[in-house]
mmCIF file of C-alpha atoms in Angstrom:
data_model
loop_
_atom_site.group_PDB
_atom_site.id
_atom_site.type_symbol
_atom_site.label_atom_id
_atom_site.label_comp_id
_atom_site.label_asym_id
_atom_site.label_seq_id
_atom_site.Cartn_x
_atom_site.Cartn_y
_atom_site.Cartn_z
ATOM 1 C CA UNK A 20 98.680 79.177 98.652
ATOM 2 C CA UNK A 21 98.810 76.792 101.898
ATOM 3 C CA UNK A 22 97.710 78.585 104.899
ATOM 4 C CA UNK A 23 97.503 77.401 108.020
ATOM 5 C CA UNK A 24 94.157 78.645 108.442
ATOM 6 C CA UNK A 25 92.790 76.127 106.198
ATOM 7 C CA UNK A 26 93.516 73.337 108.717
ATOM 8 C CA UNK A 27 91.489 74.236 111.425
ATOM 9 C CA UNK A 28 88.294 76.637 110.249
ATOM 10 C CA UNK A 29 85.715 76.614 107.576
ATOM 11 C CA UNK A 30 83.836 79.472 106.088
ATOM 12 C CA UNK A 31 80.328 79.690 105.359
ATOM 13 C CA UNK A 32 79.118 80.596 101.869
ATOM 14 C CA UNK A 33 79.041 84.458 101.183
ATOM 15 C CA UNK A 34 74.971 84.588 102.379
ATOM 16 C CA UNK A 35 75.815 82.929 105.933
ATOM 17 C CA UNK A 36 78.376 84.551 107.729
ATOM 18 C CA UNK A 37 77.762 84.526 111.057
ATOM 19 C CA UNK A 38 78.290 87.975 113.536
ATOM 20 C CA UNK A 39 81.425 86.700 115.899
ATOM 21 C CA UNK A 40 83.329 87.860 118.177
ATOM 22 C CA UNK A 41 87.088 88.536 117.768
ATOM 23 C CA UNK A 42 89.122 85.581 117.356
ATOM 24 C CA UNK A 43 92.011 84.803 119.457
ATOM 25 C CA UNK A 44 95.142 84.227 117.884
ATOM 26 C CA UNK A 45 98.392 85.703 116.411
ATOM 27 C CA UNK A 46 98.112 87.669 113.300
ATOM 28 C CA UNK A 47 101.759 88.662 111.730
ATOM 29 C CA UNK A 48 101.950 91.843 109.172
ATOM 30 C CA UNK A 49 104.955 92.472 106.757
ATOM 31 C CA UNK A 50 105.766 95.634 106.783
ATOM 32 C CA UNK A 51 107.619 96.578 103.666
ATOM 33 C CA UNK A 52 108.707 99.821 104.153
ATOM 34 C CA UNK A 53 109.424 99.548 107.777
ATOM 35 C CA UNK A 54 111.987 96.672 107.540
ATOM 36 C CA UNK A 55 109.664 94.552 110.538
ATOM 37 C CA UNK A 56 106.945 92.145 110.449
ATOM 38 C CA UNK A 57 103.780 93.343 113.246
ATOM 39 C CA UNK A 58 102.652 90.820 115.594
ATOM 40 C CA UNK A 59 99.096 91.159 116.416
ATOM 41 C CA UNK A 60 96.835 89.992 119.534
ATOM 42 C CA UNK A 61 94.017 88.714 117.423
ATOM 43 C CA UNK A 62 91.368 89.024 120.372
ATOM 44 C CA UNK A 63 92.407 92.380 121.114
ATOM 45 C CA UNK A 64 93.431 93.715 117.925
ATOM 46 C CA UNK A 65 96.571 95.408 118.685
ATOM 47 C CA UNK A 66 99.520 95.126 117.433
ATOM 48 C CA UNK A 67 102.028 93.790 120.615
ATOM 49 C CA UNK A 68 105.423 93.973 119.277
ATOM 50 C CA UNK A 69 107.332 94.144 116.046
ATOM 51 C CA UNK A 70 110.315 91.638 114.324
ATOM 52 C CA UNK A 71 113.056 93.465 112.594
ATOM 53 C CA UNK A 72 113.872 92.410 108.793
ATOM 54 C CA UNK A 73 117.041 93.385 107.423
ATOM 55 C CA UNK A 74 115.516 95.724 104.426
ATOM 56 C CA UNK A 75 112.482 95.163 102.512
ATOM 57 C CA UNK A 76 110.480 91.989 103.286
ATOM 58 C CA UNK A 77 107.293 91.592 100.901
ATOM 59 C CA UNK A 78 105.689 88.260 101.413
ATOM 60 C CA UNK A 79 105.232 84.834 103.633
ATOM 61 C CA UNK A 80 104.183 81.196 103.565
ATOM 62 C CA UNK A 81 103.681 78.896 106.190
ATOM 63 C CA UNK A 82 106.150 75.680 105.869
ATOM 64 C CA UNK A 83 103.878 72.555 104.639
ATOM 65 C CA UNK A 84 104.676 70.571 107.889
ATOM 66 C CA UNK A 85 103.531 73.875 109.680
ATOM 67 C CA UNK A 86 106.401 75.007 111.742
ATOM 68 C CA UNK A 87 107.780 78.161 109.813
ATOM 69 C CA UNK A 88 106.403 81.030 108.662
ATOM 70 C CA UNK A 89 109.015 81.746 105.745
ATOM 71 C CA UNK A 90 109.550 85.857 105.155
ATOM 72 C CA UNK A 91 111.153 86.998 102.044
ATOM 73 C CA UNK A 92 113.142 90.292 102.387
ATOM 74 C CA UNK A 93 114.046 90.925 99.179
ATOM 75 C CA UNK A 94 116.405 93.871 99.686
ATOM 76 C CA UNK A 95 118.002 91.934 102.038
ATOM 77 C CA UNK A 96 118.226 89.044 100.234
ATOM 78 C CA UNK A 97 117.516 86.320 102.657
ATOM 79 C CA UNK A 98 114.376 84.300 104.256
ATOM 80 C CA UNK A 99 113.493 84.843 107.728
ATOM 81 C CA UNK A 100 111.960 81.647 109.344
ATOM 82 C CA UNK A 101 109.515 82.630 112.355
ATOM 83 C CA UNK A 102 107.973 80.036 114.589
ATOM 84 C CA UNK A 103 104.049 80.884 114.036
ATOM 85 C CA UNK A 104 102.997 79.884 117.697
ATOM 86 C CA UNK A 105 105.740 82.711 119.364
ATOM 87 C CA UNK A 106 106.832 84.772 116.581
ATOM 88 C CA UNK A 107 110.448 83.917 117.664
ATOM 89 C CA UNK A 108 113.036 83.760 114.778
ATOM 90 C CA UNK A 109 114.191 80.358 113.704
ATOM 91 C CA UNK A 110 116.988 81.192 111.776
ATOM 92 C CA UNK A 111 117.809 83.374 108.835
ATOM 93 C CA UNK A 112 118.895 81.647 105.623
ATOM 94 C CA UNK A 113 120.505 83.898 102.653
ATOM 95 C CA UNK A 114 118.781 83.570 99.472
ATOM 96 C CA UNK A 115 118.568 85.734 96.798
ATOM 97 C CA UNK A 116 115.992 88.450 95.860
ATOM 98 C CA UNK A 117 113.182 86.536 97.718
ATOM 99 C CA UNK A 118 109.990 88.653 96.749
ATOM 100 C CA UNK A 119 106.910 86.139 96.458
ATOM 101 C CA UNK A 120 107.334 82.709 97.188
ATOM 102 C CA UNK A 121 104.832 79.782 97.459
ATOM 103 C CA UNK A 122 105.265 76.087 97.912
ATOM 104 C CA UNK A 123 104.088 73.469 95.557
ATOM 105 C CA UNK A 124 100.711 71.491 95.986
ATOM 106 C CA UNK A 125 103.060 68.249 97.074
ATOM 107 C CA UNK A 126 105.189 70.028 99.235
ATOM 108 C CA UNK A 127 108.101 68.965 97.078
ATOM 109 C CA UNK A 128 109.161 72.637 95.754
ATOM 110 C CA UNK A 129 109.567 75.973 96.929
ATOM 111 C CA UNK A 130 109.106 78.678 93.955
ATOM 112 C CA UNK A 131 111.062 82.335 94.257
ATOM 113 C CA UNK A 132 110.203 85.309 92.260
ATOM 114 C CA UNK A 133 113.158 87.481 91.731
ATOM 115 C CA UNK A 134 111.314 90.628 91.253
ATOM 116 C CA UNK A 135 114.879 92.734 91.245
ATOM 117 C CA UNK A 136 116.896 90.290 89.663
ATOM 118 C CA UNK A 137 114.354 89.175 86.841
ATOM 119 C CA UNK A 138 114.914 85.425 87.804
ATOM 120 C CA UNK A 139 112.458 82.877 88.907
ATOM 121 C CA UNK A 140 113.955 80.023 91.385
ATOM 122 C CA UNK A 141 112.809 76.349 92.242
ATOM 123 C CA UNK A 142 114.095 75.577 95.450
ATOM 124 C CA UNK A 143 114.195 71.926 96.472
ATOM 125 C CA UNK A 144 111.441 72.885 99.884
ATOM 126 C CA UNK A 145 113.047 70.012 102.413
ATOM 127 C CA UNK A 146 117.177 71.186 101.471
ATOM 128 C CA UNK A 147 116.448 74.560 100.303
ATOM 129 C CA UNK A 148 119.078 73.306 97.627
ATOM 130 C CA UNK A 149 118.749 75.825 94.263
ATOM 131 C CA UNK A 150 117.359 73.223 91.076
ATOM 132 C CA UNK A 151 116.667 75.620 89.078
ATOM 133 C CA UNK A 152 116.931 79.328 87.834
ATOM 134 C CA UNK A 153 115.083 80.451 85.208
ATOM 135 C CA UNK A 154 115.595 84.018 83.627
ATOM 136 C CA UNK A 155 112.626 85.669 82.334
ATOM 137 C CA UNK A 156 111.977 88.903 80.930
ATOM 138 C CA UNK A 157 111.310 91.392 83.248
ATOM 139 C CA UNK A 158 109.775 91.881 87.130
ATOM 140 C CA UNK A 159 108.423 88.377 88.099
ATOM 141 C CA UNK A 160 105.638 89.349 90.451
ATOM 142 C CA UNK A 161 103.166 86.366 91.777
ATOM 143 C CA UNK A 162 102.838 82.775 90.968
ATOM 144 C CA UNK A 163 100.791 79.918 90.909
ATOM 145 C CA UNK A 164 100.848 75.772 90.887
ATOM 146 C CA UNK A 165 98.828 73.686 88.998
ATOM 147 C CA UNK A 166 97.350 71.006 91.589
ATOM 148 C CA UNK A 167 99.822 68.426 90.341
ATOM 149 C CA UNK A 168 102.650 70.053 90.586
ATOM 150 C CA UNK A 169 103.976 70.203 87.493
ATOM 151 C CA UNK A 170 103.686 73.622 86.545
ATOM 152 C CA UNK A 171 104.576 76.841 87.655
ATOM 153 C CA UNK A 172 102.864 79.969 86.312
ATOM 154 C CA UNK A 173 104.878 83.530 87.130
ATOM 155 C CA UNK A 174 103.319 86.651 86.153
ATOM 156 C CA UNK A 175 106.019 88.834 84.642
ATOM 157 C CA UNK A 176 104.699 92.628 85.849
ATOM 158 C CA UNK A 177 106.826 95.122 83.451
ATOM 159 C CA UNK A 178 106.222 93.006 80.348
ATOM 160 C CA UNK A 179 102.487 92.297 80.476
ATOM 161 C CA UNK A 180 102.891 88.630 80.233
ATOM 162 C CA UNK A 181 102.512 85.472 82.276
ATOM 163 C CA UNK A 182 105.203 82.750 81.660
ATOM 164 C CA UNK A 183 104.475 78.874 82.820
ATOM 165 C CA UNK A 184 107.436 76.763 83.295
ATOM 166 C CA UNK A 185 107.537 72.585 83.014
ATOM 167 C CA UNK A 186 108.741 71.193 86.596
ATOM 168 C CA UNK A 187 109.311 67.763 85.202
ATOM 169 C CA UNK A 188 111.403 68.865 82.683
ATOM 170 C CA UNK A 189 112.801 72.225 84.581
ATOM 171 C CA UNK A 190 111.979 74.098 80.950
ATOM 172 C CA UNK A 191 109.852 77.273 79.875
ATOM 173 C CA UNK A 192 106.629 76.355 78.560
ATOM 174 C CA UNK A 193 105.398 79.528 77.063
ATOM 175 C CA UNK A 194 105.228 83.258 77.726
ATOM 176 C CA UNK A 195 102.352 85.416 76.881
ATOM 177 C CA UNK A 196 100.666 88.547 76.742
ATOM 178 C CA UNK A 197 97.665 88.457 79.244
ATOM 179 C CA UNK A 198 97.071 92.255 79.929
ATOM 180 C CA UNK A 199 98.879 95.365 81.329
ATOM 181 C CA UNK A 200 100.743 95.059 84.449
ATOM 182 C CA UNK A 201 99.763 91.276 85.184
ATOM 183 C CA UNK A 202 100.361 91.032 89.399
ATOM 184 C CA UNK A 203 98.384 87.948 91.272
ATOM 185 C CA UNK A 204 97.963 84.547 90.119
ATOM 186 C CA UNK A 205 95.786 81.972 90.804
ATOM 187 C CA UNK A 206 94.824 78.485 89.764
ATOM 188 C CA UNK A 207 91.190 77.921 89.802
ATOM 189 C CA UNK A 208 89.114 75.188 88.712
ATOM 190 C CA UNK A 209 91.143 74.099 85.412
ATOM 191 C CA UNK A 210 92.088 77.711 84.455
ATOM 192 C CA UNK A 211 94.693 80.358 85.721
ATOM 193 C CA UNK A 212 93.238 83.841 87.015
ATOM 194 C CA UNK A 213 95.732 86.633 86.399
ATOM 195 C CA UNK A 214 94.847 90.084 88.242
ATOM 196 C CA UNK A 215 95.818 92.763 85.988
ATOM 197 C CA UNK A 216 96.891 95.637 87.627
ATOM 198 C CA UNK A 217 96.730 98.185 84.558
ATOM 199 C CA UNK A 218 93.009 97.174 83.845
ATOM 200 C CA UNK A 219 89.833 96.999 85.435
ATOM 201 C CA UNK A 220 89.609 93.428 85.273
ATOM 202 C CA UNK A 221 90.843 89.598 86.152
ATOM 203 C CA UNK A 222 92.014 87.393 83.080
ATOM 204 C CA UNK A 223 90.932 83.928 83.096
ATOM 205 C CA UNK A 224 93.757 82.198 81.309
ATOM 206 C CA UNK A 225 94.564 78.593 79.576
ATOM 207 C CA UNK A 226 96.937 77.147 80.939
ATOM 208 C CA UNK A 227 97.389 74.942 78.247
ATOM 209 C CA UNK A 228 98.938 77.444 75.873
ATOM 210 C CA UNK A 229 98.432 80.972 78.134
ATOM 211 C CA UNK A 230 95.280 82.164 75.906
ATOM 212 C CA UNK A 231 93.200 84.690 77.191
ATOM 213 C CA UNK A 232 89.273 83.004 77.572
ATOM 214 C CA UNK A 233 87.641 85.553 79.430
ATOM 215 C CA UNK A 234 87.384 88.562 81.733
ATOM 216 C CA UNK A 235 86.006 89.277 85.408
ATOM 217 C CA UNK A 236 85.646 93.039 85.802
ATOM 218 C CA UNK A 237 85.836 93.772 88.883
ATOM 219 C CA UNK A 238 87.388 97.619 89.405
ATOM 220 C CA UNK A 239 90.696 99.815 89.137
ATOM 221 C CA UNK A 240 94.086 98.081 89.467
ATOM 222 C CA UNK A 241 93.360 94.854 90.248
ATOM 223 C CA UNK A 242 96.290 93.701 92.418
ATOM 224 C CA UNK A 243 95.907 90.392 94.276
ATOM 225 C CA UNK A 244 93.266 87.137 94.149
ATOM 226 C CA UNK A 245 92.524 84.886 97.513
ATOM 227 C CA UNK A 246 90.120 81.987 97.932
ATOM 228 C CA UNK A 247 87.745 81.338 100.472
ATOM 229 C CA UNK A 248 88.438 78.739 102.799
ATOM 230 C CA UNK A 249 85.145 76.685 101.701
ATOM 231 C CA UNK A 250 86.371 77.242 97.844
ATOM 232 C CA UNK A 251 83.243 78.926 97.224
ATOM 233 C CA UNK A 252 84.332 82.689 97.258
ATOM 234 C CA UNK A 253 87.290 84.471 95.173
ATOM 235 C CA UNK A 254 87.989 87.542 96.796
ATOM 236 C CA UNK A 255 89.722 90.354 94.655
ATOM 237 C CA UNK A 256 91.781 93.467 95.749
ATOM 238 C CA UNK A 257 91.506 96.041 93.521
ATOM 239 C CA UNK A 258 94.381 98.528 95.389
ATOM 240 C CA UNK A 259 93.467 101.671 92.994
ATOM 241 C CA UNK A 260 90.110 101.771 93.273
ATOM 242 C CA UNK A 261 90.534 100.800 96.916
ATOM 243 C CA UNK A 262 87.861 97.869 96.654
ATOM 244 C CA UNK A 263 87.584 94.407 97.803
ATOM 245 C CA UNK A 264 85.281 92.589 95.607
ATOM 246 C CA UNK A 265 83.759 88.673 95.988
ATOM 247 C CA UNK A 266 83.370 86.597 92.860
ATOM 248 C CA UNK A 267 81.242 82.967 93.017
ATOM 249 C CA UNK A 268 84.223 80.826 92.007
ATOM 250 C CA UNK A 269 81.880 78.529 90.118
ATOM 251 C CA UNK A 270 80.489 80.881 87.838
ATOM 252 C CA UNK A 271 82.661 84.142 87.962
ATOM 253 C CA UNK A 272 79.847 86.243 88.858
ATOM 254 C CA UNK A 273 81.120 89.329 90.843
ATOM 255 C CA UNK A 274 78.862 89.101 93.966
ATOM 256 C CA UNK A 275 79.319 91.978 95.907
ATOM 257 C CA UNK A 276 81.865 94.927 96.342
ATOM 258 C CA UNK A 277 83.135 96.536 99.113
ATOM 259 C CA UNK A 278 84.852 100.300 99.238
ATOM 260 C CA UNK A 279 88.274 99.131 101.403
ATOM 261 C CA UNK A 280 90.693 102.672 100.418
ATOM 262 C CA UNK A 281 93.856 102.767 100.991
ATOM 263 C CA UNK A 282 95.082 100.477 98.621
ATOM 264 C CA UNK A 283 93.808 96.908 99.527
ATOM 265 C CA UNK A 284 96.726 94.248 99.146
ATOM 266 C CA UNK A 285 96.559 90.612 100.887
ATOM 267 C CA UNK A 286 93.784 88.811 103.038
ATOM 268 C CA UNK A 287 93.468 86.083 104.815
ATOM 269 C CA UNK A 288 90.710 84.472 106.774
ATOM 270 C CA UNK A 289 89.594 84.553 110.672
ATOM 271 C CA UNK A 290 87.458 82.169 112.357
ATOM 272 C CA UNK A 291 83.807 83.407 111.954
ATOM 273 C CA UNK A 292 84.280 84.654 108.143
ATOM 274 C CA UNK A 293 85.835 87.962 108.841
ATOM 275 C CA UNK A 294 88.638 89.198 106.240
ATOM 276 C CA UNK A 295 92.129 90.712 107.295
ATOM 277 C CA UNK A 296 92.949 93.053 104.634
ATOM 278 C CA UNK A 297 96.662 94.702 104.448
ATOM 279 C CA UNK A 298 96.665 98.583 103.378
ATOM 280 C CA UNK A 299 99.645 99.215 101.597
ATOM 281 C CA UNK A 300 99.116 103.094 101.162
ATOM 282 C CA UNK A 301 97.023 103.464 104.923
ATOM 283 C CA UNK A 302 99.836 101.868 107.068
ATOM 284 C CA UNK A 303 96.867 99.860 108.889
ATOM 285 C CA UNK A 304 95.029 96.183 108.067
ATOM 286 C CA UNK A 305 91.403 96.201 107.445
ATOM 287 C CA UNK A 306 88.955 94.013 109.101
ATOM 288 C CA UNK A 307 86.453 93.048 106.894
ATOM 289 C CA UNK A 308 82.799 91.874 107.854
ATOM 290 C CA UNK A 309 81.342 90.907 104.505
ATOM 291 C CA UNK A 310 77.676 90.444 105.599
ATOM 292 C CA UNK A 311 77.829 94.398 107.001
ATOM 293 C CA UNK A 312 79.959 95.602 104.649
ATOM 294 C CA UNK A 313 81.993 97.496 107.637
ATOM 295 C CA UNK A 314 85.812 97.560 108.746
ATOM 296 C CA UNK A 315 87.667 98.185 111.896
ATOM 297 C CA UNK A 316 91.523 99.351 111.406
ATOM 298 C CA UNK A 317 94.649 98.044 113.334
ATOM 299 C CA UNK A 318 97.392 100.222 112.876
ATOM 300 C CA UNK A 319 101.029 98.456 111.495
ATOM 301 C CA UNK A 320 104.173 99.589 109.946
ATOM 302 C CA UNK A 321 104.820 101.373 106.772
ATOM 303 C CA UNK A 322 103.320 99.490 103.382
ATOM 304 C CA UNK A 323 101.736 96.986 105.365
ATOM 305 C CA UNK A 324 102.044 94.111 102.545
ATOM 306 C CA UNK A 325 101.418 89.600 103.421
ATOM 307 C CA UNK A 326 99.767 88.901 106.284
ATOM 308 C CA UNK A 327 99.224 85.615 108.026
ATOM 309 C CA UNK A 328 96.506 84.768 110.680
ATOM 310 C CA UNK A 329 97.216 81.811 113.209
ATOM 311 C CA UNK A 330 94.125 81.439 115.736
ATOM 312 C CA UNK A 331 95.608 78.491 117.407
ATOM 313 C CA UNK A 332 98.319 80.266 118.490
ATOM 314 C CA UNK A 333 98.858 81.367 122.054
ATOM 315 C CA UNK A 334 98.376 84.935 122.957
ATOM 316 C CA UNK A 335 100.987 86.872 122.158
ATOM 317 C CA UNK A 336 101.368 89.327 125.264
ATOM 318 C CA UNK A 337 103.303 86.361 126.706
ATOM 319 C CA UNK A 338 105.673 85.704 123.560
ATOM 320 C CA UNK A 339 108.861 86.118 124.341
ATOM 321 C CA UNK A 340 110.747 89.424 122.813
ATOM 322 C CA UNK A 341 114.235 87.776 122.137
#
């Protein structure tokens, strides 16, 4: 996933985080359940203000030229654009069953899972013209590129399979059984992690034909994977055990984990190594130090879900509320 955050800070190795203090910044906070996204005052850590979605927004991506923060409400079927320096809406564009979406590596597609609808769409990113729709079998959840862009991997939740589709060609490549209840995806040095959500563990998959090559165990219901900034770190959410677990993303060890309840969803990064961690079942995000082990809690909206940190961003208390 591109993140803003990757443009402008870079996290030491798990063994050298560095005691900071609280970054400045905007932080936004989908609430899915409460129809809003949070805005929150990253040097204070408070939430300042909420947007209003139409239903049920789930997830966001920054634009690749960096000027949107796309919003998918899926109930509401549509995209909310946000400006990610003032939080101010940019327009809303209709689109159907937007649940996770994710731009390609070359900033030439935008991929749509159709979690409702059981369709996955390939969005031309500059037009936001529809290429392609492919129908798949049930619930696409999360996906993933490979770093050329030529393939899209969609973990299909209901049917404990992960499905890979050609972009060159706009065709299915395969669909396979890669464990119960298959959720995040993520490429990862030549191999595609899938975070099954009715095990204990991660999948490490081919994605040459979708075989299963190994196993990262990392705790109950294993929900969502993230990256470290430096590359060096894969970070696991298991939201049933309620853990947050680090992996060495060069060997697959599991590192270190860390007891985050209340069902631990997305992260993303601050300045000075510090994780933002949404809980979906605590209404509140997390704020992980890694090298303590301890959290503080800001308090959102209802099944608090993405999450987005922007530390260049001015501080919010003098965003304007239109």
């Amino acid at each position: 996933m591109r993140r803003l955050c990757l443009a402008f800070f870079c996290v030491a190795a798990i063994g050298g985080f560095a005691a900071s203090a609280r970054a400045a910044g905007i932080a936004f906070v989908v609430n899915s359940n409460g129809a809003s996204i949070s805005v929150i005052d990253m040097a204070t850590q408070k939430e300042v203000r909420r947007i209003p979605s139409l239903r049920e927004p789930h997830h966001l991506i920054l634009s690749p030229d960096g000027k949107s923060l796309l919003v998918g409400d899926t109930a509401g079927n549509q995209i909310m654009f946000i400006d990610p320096n003032t939080g101010e809406v940019q327009k809303r564009l209709p689109v159907a069953d937007p649940y996770q979406l994710q731009f390609s590596p070359d900033a030439k597609f935008l991929g749509v899972n159709g979690l409702a609808r059981n369709q996955v769409d390939i969005y031309d990113a500059a037009s936001m013209k529809l290429l392609k729709r492919f129908p798949v079998v049930a619930t696409p959840s999360h996906l993933t590129w490979s770093p050329d862009s030529s393939t899209v991997f969609v973990s299909l939740q209901d049917s404990d399979k992960l499905a890979a589709f050609d972009l060159r060609t706009m065709t299915e490549k395969w669909t396979v059984p890669v464990g119960k209840t298959p959720a995040g995806v993520l490429w990862l040095n030549g191999r595609v992690l899938v975070a099954d959500m009715g095990t204990d563990y991660v999948a490490v998959v081919d994605p040459v034909d979708g075989k299963v090559v190994d196993r990262i165990v990392t705790g109950k219901g294993v929900h969502q994977l993230f990256l470290s900034p430096d590359r060096k770190i894969l970070w696991v959410n298991d939201r049933a055990g309620g853990t947050t677990v680090s992996v060495d993303a060069a060997t697959l060890k599991v590192i270190r984990s860390y007891s985050v309840p209340g069902g631990p969803d997305d992260i993303d990064f601050a300045p000075g190594g510090k994780l933002w961690i949404t809980r979906r079942w605590a209404e509140s995000v997390a704020v992980l130090d890694p090298v303590t082990g301890t959290f503080e809690t800001i308090a959102v909206g209802r099944s608090p879900h993405g999450l987005f940190l922007n530390a260049r961003a001015p501080s919010p208390m003098v965003v304007s509320s239109r």
